[in-house]
Short mmCIF file of C-alpha atoms in Angstrom, two decimals:
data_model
loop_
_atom_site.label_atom_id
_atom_site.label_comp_id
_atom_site.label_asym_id
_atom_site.label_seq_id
_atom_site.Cartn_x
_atom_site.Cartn_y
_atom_site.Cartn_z
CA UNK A 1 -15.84 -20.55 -47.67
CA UNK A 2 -12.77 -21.52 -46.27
CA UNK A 3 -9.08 -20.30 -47.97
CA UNK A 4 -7.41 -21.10 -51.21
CA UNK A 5 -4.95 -23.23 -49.41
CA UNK A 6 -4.75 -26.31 -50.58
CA UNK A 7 -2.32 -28.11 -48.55
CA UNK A 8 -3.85 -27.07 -45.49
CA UNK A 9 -3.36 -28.94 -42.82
CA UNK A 10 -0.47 -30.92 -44.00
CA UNK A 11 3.24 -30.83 -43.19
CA UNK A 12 6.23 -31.42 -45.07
CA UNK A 13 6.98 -35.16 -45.55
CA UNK A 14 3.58 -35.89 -44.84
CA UNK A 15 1.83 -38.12 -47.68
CA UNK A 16 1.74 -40.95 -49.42
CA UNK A 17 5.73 -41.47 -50.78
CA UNK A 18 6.83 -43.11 -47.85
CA UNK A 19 10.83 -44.62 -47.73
CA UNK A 20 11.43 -44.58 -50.99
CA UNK A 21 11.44 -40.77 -50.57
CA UNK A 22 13.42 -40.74 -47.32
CA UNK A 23 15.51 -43.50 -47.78
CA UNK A 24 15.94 -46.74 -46.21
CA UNK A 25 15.78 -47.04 -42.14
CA UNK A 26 19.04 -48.19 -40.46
CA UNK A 27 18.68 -52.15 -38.86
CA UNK A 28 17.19 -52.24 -35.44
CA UNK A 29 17.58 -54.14 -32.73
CA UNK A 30 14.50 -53.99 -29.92
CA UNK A 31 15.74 -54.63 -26.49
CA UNK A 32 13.18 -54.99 -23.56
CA UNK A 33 14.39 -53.19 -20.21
CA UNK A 34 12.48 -53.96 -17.00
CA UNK A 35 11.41 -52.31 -13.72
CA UNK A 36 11.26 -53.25 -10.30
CA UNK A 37 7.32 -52.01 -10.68
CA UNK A 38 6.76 -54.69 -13.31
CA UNK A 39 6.71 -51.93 -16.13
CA UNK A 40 8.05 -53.35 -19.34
CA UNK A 41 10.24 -51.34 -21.75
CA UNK A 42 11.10 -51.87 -25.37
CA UNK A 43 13.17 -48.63 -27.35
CA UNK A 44 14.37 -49.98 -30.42
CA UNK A 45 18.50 -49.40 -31.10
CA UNK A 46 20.57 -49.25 -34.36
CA UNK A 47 22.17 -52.45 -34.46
CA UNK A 48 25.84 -51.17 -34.31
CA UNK A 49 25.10 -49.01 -31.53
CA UNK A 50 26.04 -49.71 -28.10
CA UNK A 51 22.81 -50.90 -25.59
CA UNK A 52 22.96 -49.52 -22.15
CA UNK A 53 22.89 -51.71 -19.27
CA UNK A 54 19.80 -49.67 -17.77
CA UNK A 55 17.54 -47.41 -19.01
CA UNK A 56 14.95 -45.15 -17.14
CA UNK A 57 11.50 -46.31 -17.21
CA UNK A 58 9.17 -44.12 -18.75
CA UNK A 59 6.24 -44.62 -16.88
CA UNK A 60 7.54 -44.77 -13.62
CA UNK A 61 11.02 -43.28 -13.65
CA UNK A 62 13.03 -46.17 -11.99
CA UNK A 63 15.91 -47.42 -13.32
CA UNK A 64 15.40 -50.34 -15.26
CA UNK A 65 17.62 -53.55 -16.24
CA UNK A 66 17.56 -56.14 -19.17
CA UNK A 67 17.03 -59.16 -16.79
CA UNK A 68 13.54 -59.97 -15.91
CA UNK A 69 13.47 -61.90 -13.65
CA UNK A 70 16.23 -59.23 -11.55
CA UNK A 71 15.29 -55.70 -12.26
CA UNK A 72 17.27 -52.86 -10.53
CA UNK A 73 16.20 -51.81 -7.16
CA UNK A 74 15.02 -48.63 -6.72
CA UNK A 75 17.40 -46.33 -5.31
CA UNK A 76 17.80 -45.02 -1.92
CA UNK A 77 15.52 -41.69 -1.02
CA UNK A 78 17.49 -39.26 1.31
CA UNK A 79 14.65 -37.73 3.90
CA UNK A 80 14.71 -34.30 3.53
CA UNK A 81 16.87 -32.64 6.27
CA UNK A 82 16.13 -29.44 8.06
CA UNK A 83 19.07 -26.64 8.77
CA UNK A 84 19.30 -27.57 12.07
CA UNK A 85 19.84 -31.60 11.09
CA UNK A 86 23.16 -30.51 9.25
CA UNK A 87 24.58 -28.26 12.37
CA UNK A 88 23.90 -30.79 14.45
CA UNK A 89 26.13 -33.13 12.49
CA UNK A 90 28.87 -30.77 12.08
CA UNK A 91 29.06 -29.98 15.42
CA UNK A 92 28.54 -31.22 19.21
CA UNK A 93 25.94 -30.47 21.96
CA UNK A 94 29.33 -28.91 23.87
CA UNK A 95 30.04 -26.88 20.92
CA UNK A 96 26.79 -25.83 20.29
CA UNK A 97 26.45 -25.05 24.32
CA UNK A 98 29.51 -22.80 23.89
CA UNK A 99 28.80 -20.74 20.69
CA UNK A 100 25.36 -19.92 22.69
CA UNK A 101 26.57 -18.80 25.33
CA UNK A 102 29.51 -16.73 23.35
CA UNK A 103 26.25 -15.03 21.43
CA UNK A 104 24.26 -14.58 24.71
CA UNK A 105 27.44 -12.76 26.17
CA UNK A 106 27.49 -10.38 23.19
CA UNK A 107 24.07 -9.59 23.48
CA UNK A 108 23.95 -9.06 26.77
CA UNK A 109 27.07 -6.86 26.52
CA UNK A 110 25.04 -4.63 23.46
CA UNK A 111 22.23 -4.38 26.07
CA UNK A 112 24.25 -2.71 28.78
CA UNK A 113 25.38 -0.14 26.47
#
């Protein structure tokens, strides 16, 4: 037999008293956002508040715009660059020619000890 507990299962707020119990909800105002993959979006706001221009799309994660027929474009992907891909933008191939040989002299110089 299972417990004594008779509001097992439940949670506070739960049942059948509905607004009258929480109070009324504040006007809304649903706006529909849209995604360069097609994906339509439709939060509901508080009618004072202020509605965002864009808003991320939750099933794809692109921005998303409130014109249809022009949703944002999906922004620009940096490939991923290797430590050798930002030296070699800080510095030239004469540079790099003459810190090499700097380090080879050094080493070579250890070696002789």
């Amino acid at each position: 037999m299972a417990g004594g507990n008779a509001i097992r299962g439940t949670r506070v707020g739960a049942g059948p008293m509905g607004e009258s119990e929480r109070g009324e909800t504040a006007p809304r105002s649903r706006i529909s956002y849209f995604c360069s993959n097609g994906h339509i979006t439709t939060p509901s706001f508080a009618s004072e508040a202020d509605i965002p221009e864009s808003w991320d799309c939750p099933r794809c994660g692109l921005p998303a715009g409130r014109d249809g027929e022009n949703p944002p474009a999906p922004p620009r992907t940096e490939p991923y660059k290797t430590h050798l891909a930002y030296v070699k933008e800080r510095r030239s191939d004469a540079d790099g020619a003459a810190i090499l040989e700097e380090a080879l002299g050094r080493l070579r110089a250890s070696r002789e000890l």
